[in-house]
CSV table of C-alpha atoms and ligand atoms in Angstrom, one decimal:
chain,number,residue,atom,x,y,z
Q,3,UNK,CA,-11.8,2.7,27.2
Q,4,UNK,CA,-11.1,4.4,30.4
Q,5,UNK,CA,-9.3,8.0,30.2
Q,6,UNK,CA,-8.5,7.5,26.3
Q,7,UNK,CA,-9.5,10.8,25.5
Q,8,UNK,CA,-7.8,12.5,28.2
Q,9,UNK,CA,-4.4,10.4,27.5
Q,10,UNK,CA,-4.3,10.8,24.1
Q,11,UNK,CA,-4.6,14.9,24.1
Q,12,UNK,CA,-1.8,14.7,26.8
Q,13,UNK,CA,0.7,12.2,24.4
Q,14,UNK,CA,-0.2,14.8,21.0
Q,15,UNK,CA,0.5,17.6,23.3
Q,16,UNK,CA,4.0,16.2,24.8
Q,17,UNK,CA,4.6,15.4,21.5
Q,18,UNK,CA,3.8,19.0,19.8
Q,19,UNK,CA,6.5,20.6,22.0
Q,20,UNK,CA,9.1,18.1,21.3
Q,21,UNK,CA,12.8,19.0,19.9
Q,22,UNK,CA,13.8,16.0,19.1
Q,23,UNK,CA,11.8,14.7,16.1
Q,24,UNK,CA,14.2,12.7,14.2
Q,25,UNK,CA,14.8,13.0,10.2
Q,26,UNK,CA,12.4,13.3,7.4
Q,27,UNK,CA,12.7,10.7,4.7
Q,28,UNK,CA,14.6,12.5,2.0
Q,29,UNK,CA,15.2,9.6,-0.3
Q,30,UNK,CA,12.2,10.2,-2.5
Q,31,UNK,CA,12.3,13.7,-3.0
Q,32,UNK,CA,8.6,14.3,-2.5
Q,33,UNK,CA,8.6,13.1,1.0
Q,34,UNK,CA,11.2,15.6,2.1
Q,35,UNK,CA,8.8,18.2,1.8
Q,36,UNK,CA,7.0,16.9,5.0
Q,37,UNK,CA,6.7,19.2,7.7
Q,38,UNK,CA,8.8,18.4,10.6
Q,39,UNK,CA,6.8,19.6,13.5
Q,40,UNK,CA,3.6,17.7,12.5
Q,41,UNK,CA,2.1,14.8,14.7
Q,42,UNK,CA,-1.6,13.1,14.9
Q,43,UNK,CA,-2.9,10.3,16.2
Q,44,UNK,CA,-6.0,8.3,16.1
Q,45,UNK,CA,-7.5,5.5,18.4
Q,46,UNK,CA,-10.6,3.8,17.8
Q,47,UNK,CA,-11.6,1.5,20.4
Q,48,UNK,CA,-13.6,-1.7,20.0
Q,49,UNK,CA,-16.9,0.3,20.7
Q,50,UNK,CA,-16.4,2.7,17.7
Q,51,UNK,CA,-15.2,5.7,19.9
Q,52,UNK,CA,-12.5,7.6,18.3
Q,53,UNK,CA,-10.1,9.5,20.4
Q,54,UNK,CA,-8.2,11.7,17.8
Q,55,UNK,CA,-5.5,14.9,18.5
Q,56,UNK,CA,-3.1,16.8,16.6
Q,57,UNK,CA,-3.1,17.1,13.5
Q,58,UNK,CA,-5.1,13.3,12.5
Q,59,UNK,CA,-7.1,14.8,9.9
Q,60,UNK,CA,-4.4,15.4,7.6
Q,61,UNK,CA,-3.4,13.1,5.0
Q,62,UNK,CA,0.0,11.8,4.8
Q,63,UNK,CA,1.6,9.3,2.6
Q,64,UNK,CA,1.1,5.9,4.2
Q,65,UNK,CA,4.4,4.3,2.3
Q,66,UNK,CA,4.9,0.7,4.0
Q,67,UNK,CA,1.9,0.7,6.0
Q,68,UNK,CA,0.1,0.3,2.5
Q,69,UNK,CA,2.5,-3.4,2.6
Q,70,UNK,CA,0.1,-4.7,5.4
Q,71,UNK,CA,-3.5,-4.0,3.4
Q,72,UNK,CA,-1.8,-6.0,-0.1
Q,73,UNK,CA,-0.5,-8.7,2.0
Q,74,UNK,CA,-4.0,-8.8,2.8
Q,75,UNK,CA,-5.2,-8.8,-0.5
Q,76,UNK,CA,-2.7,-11.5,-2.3
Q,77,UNK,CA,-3.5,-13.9,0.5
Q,78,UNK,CA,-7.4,-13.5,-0.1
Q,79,UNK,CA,-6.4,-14.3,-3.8
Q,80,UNK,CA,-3.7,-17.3,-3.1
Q,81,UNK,CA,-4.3,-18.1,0.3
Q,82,UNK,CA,-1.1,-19.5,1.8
Q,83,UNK,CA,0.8,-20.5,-1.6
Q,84,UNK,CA,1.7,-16.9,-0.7
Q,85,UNK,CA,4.2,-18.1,1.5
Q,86,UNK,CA,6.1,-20.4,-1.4
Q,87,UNK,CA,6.7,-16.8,-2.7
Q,88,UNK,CA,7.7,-14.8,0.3
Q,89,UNK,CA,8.8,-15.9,4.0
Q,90,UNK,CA,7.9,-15.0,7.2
Q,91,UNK,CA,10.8,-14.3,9.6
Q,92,UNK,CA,12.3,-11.0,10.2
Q,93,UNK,CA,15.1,-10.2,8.5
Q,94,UNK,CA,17.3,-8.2,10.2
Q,95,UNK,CA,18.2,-6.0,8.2
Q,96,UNK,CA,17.1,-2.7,6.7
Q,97,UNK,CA,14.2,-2.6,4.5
Q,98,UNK,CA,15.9,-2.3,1.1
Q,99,UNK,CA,18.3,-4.4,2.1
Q,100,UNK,CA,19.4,-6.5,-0.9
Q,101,UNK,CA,21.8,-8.7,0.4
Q,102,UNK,CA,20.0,-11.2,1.8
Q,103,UNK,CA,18.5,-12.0,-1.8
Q,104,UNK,CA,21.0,-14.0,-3.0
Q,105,UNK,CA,21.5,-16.4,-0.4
Q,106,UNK,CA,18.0,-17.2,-0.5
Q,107,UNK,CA,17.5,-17.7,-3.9
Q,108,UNK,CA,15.6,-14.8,-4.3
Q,109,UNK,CA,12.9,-15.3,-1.8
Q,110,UNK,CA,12.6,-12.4,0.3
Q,111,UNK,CA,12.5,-12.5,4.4
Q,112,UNK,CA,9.0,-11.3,4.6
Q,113,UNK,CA,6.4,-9.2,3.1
Q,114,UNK,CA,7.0,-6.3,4.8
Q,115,UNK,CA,10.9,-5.9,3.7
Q,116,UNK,CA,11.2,-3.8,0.1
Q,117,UNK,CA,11.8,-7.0,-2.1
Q,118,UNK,CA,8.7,-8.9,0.0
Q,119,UNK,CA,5.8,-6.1,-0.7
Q,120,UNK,CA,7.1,-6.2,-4.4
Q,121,UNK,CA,6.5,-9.6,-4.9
Q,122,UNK,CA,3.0,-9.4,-3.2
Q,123,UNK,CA,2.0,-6.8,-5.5
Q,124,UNK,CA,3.6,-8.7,-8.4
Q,125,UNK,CA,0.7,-11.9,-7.3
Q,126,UNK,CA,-1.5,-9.1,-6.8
Q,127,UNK,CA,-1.0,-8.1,-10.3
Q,128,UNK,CA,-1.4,-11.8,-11.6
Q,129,UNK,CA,-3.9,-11.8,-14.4
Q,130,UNK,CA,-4.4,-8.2,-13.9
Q,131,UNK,CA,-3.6,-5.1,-15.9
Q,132,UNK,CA,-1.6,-2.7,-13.7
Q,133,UNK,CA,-4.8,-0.1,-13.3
Q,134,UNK,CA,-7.0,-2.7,-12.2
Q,135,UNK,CA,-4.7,-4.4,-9.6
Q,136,UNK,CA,-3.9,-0.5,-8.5
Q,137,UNK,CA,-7.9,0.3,-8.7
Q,138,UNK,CA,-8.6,-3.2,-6.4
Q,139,UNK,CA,-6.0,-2.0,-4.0
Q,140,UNK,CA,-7.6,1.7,-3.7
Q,141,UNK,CA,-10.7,0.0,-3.1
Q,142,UNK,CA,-10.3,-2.2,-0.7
Q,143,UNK,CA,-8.5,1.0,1.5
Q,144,UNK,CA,-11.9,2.8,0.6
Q,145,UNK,CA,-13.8,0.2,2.2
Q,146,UNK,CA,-12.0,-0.6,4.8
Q,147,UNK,CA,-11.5,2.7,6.6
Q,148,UNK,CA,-15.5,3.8,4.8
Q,149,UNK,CA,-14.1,6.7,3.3
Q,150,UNK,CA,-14.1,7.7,-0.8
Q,151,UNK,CA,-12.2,10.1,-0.2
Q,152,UNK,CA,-8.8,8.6,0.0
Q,153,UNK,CA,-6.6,9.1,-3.2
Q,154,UNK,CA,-3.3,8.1,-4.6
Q,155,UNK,CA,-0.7,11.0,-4.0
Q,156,UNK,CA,0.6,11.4,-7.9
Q,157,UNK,CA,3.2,13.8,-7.1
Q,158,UNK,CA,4.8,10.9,-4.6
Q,159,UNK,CA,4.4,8.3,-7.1
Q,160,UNK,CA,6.0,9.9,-9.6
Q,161,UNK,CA,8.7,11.1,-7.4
Q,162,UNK,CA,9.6,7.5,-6.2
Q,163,UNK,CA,9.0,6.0,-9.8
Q,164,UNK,CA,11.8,8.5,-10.7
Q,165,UNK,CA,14.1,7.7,-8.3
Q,166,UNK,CA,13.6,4.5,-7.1
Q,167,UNK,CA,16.9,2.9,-8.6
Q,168,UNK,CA,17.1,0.1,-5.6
Q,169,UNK,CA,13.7,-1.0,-5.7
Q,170,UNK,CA,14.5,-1.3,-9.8
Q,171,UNK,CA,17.7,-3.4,-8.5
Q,172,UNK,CA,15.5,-5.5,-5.7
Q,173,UNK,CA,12.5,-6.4,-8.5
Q,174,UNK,CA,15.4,-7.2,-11.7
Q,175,UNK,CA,17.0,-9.1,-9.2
Q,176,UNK,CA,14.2,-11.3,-7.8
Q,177,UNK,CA,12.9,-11.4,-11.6
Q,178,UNK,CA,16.4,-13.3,-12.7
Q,179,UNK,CA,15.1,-16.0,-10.0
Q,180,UNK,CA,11.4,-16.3,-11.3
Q,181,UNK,CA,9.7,-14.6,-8.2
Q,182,UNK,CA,8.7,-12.1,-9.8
Q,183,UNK,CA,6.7,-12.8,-12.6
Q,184,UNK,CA,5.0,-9.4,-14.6
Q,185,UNK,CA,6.7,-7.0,-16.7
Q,186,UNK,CA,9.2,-5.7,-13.3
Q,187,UNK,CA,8.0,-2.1,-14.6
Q,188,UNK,CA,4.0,-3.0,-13.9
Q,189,UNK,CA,4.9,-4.6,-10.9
Q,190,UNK,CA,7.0,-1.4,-9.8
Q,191,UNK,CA,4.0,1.0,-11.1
Q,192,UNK,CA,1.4,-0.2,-8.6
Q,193,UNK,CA,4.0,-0.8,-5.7
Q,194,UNK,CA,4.4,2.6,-6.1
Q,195,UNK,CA,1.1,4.2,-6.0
Q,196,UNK,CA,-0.2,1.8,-3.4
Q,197,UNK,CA,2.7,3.4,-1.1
Q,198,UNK,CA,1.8,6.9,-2.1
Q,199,UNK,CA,-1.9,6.5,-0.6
Q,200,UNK,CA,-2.5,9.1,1.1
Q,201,UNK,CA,-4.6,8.9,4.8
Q,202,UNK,CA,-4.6,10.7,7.9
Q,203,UNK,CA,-4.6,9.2,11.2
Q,204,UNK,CA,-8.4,9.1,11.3
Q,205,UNK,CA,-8.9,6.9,8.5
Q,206,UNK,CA,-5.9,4.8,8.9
Q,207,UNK,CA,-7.3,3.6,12.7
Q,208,UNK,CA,-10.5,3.0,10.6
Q,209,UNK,CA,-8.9,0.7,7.9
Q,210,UNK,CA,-7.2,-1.3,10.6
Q,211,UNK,CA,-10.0,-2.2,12.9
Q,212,UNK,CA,-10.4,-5.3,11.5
Q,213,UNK,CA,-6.8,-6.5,12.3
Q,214,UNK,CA,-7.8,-5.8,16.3
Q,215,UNK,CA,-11.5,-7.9,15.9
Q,216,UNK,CA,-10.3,-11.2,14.5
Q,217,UNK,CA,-11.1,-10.2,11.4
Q,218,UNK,CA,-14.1,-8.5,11.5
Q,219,UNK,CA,-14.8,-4.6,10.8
Q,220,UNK,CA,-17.5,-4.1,14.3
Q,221,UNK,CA,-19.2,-1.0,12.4
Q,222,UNK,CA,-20.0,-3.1,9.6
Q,223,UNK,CA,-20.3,-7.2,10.7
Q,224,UNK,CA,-18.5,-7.1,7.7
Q,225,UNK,CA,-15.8,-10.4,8.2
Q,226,UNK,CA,-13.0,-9.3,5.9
Q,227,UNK,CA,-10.9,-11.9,7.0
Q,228,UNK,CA,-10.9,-15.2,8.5
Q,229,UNK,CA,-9.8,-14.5,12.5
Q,230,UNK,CA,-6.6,-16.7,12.0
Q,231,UNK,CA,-5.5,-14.8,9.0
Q,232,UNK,CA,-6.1,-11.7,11.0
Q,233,UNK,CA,-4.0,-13.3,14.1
Q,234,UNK,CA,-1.0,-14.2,11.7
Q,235,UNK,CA,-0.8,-10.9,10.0
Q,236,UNK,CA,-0.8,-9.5,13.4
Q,237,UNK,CA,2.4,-11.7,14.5
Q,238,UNK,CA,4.1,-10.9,10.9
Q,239,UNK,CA,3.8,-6.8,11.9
Q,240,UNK,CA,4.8,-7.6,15.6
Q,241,UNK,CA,8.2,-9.5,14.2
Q,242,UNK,CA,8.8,-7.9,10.9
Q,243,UNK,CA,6.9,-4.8,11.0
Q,244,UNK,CA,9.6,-1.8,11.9
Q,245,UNK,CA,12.7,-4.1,9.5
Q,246,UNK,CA,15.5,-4.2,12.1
Q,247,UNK,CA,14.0,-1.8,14.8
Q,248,UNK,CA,11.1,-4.5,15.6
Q,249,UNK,CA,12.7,-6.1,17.9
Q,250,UNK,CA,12.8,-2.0,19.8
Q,251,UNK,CA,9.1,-1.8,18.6
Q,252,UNK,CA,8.1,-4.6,20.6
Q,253,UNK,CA,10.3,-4.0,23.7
Q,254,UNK,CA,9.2,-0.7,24.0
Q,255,UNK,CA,5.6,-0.6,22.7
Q,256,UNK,CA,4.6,-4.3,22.8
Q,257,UNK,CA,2.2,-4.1,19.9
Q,258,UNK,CA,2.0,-5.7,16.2
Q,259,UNK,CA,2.8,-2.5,14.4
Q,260,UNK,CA,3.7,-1.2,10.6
Q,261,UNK,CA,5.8,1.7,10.0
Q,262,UNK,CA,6.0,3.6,7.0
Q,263,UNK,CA,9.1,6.5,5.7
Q,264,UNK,CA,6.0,9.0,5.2
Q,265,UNK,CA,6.3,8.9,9.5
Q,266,UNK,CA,3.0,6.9,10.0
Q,267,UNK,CA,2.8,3.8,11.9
Q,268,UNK,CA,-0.4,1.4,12.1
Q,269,UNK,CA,-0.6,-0.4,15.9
Q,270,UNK,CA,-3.5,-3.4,16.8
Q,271,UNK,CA,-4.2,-3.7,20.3
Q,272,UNK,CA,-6.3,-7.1,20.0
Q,273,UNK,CA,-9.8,-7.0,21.1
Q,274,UNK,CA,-9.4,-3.2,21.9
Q,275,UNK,CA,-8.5,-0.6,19.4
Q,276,UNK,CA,-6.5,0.3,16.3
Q,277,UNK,CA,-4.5,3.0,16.3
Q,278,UNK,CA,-2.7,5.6,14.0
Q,279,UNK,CA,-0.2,8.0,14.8
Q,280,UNK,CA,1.9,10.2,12.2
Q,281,UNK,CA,5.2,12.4,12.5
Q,282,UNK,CA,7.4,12.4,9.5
Q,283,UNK,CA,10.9,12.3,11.3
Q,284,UNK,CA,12.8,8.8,11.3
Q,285,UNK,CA,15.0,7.1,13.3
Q,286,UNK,CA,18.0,5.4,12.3
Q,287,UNK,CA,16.1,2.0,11.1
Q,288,UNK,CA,13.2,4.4,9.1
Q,289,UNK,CA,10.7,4.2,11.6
Q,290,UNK,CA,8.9,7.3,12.8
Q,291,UNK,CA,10.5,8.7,15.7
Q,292,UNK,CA,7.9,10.3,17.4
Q,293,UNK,CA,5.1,8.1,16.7
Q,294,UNK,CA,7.1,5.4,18.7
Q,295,UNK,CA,7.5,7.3,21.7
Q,296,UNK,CA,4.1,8.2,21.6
Q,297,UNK,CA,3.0,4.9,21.0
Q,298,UNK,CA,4.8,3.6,24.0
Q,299,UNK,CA,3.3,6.6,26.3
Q,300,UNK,CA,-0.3,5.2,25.2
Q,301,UNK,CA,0.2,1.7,25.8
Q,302,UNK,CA,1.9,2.3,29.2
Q,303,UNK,CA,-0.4,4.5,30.3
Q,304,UNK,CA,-3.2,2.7,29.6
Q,305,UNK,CA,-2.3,-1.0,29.8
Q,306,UNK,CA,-2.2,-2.0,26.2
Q,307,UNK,CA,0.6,-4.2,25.4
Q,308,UNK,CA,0.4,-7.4,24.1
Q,309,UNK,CA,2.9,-8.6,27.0
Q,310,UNK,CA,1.0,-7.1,30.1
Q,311,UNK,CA,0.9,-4.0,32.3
T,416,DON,O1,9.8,1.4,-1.4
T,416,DON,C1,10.1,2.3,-0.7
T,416,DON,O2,11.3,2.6,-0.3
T,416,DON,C2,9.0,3.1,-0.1
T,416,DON,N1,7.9,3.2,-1.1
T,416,DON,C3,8.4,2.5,1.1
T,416,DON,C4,9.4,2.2,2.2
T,416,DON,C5,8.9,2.3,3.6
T,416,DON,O3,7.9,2.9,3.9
T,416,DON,C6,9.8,1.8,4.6
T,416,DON,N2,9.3,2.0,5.9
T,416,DON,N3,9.6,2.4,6.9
C-alpha cells in the first residue's frame, strides 16, 4: 500500500506528543496501572507487509476485542442457532448496560455488549470444562496471529474476577431466563481470562487478517472461516463494535472496528489490511481515545473507509 510506512510513523508520532489522551479504565483495578502516554499501532496489508510504530510490540490487555475471536469460535461450534441466543442490533447503550435485559427477556442486543460476550462464552463452554473452553480459546488466538507466545494476563483476571460485581449481576440475571446455561461462575471464569489476553499491536493485526480476506489467513491459505461469516462479523463490529460510540466510530473512521477498555481497538479494511492500534485512555463511551483519532488520520489519509475517499 502506497506511503503506509511513512503515514503510519507520522499518526504514532502526532499521537506521542498528544495532551489529550482521555482516561484510563480504572474499574478493574489492574488496568489502571496502564501507562497513559503509551500508543502503537500495527498495519498489515493484504501482501503481508507490516507497517508498525510506537510502542506495537508491547502487550496490552485486549479486554472486548477478545469478544470478536469467541464470537468466532461459538458460531464455528453452533453455526447460526447462535443467534436464538444473542441478537444482532446495536444497542445503544453502554456496554454493561443492564437495562435492556429485561425487556428482552433476557436476550442480549449483540455479542459484543457485556451480557452478549457472556453468553457466547457460556455456548462456548457447552460440554466443556472451563480450562478446556479457556485452553481452545487461547489457541485459536495462537494460531491466528502465529504466535505461542501470547498468554493470559493472571494478575488482570484475577483483578476483574474480584471486582466484577455487574458482570455477576448481567450473567445471574440472564441465568434466571435460561440463556445462560453453565454454572454462571464457569461461564464468568473464562469470560474473564479470554479478556485478559494479553497482545501487542503486532500480533493483534496478525489475528485479524482473516476478517479483511473473506475469511482466509493469506500467509497461511488457511480458510478459517466461510467468507460470509467473515462479511457478517465484519457488519456486527461496524454497528455494534464501540457500544453507543459506533455510530462516531463509523462517522469518523468508516471501518468495522472492536474496542476494548485495555485502549486497543481491532479495525478490517476489506481486501486490504487489518490493523491494531493501542492507547489506554477512554472516551466517554470506553473506547480508546487516541486510537480513534489515529484511526481516522490513517483511513483519511490513505483512502480506507468502507464509505469512500
Ligand atoms: O467485562 C468487562 O467489563 C471487561 N472485561 C471488558 C469490557 C470492555 O472491554 C468494554 N470495551 N470497551
Amino acid at each position: 500500500m502506497k506511503d503506509l510506512d511513512r503515514v503510519v510513523a507520522e499518526i504514532a508520532e502526532e499521537m506521542r506528543t498528544r495532551p489529550d489522551r482521555g482516561r484510563v479504565a480504572d474499574y478493574i483495578p489492574e488496568l489502571a496501572r496502564a501507562d497513559a502516554s503509551a500508543f502503537g499501532i500495527a498495519v498489515v496489508d493484504a501482501s503481508g507487509h507490516v507497517a508498525a510504530a510506537g510502542d506495537c510490540d508491547a502487550p496490552f490487555s485486549i479486554q472486548s476485542i477478545s469478544k470478536v475471536f469467541t464470537l468466532t469460535l461459538a458460531l464455528g461450534m453452533v453455526g447460526d442457532r447462535l443467534w436464538s441466543r444473542v441478537g444482532r442490533e446495536p444497542s445503544g447503550s453502554r456496554f454493561n448496560s443492564i437495562v435492556q435485559l429485561e425487556n428482552e427477556h433476557g436476550i442480549p442486543r449483540n455479542p459484543f455488549i457485556n451480557a452478549g460476550a457472556i453468553a457466547v462464552t457460556d455456548t462456548i463452554l457447552n460440554g466443556h470444562q472451563p480450562r478446556e473452553a479457556l485452553g481452545e480459546i487461547l489457541r485459536f488466538m495462537r494460531f491466528l496471529a502465529d504466535d505461542n507466545q501470547i498468554t493470559i494476563d493472571a494478575a488482570v483476571a484475577a483483578s476483574e474476577q474480584r471486582t466484577g460485581y455487574r458482570n455477576m449481576a448481567l450473567a445471574n440475571y440472564m441465568k434466571s431466563f435460561g440463556v445462560i446455561q453453565n454454572p454462571v461462575n464457569f461461564t464468568l471464569g473464562v469470560y474473564f481470562h479470554h479478556c485478559a489476553i494479553a497482545m501487542s499491536c503486532r500480533q493483534l493485526a496478525m489475528a485479524g487478517r482473516f476478517l479483511a480476506h473473506s475469511g482466509r489467513n493469506p500467509a497461511t491459505g488457511y480458510q478459517v472461516v466461510q467468507p460470509e461469516r467473515a462479511r457478517r462479523i465484519n457488519a456486527v463490529m461496524l454497528t455494534c463494535g464501540h457500544y453507543d460510540g459506533s455510530g462516531e466510530f463509523a462517522y469518523r473512521v468508516g471501518l468495522p472496528g472492536k474496542s476494548g477498555v485495555g485502549g486497543g481497538i481491532l479495525a478490517v479494511v476489506p481486501g486490504r489490511a487489518s490493523i491494531a492500534v493501542w492507547s489506554p485512555g477512554l472516551d466517554d463511551s470506553g473506547n480508546s481515545h487516541l486510537g480513534r483519532i489515529a484511526l481516522e488520520k490513517l483511513t483519511k489519509r490513505l483512502g480506507l473507509s468502507i464509505f469512500g475517499l
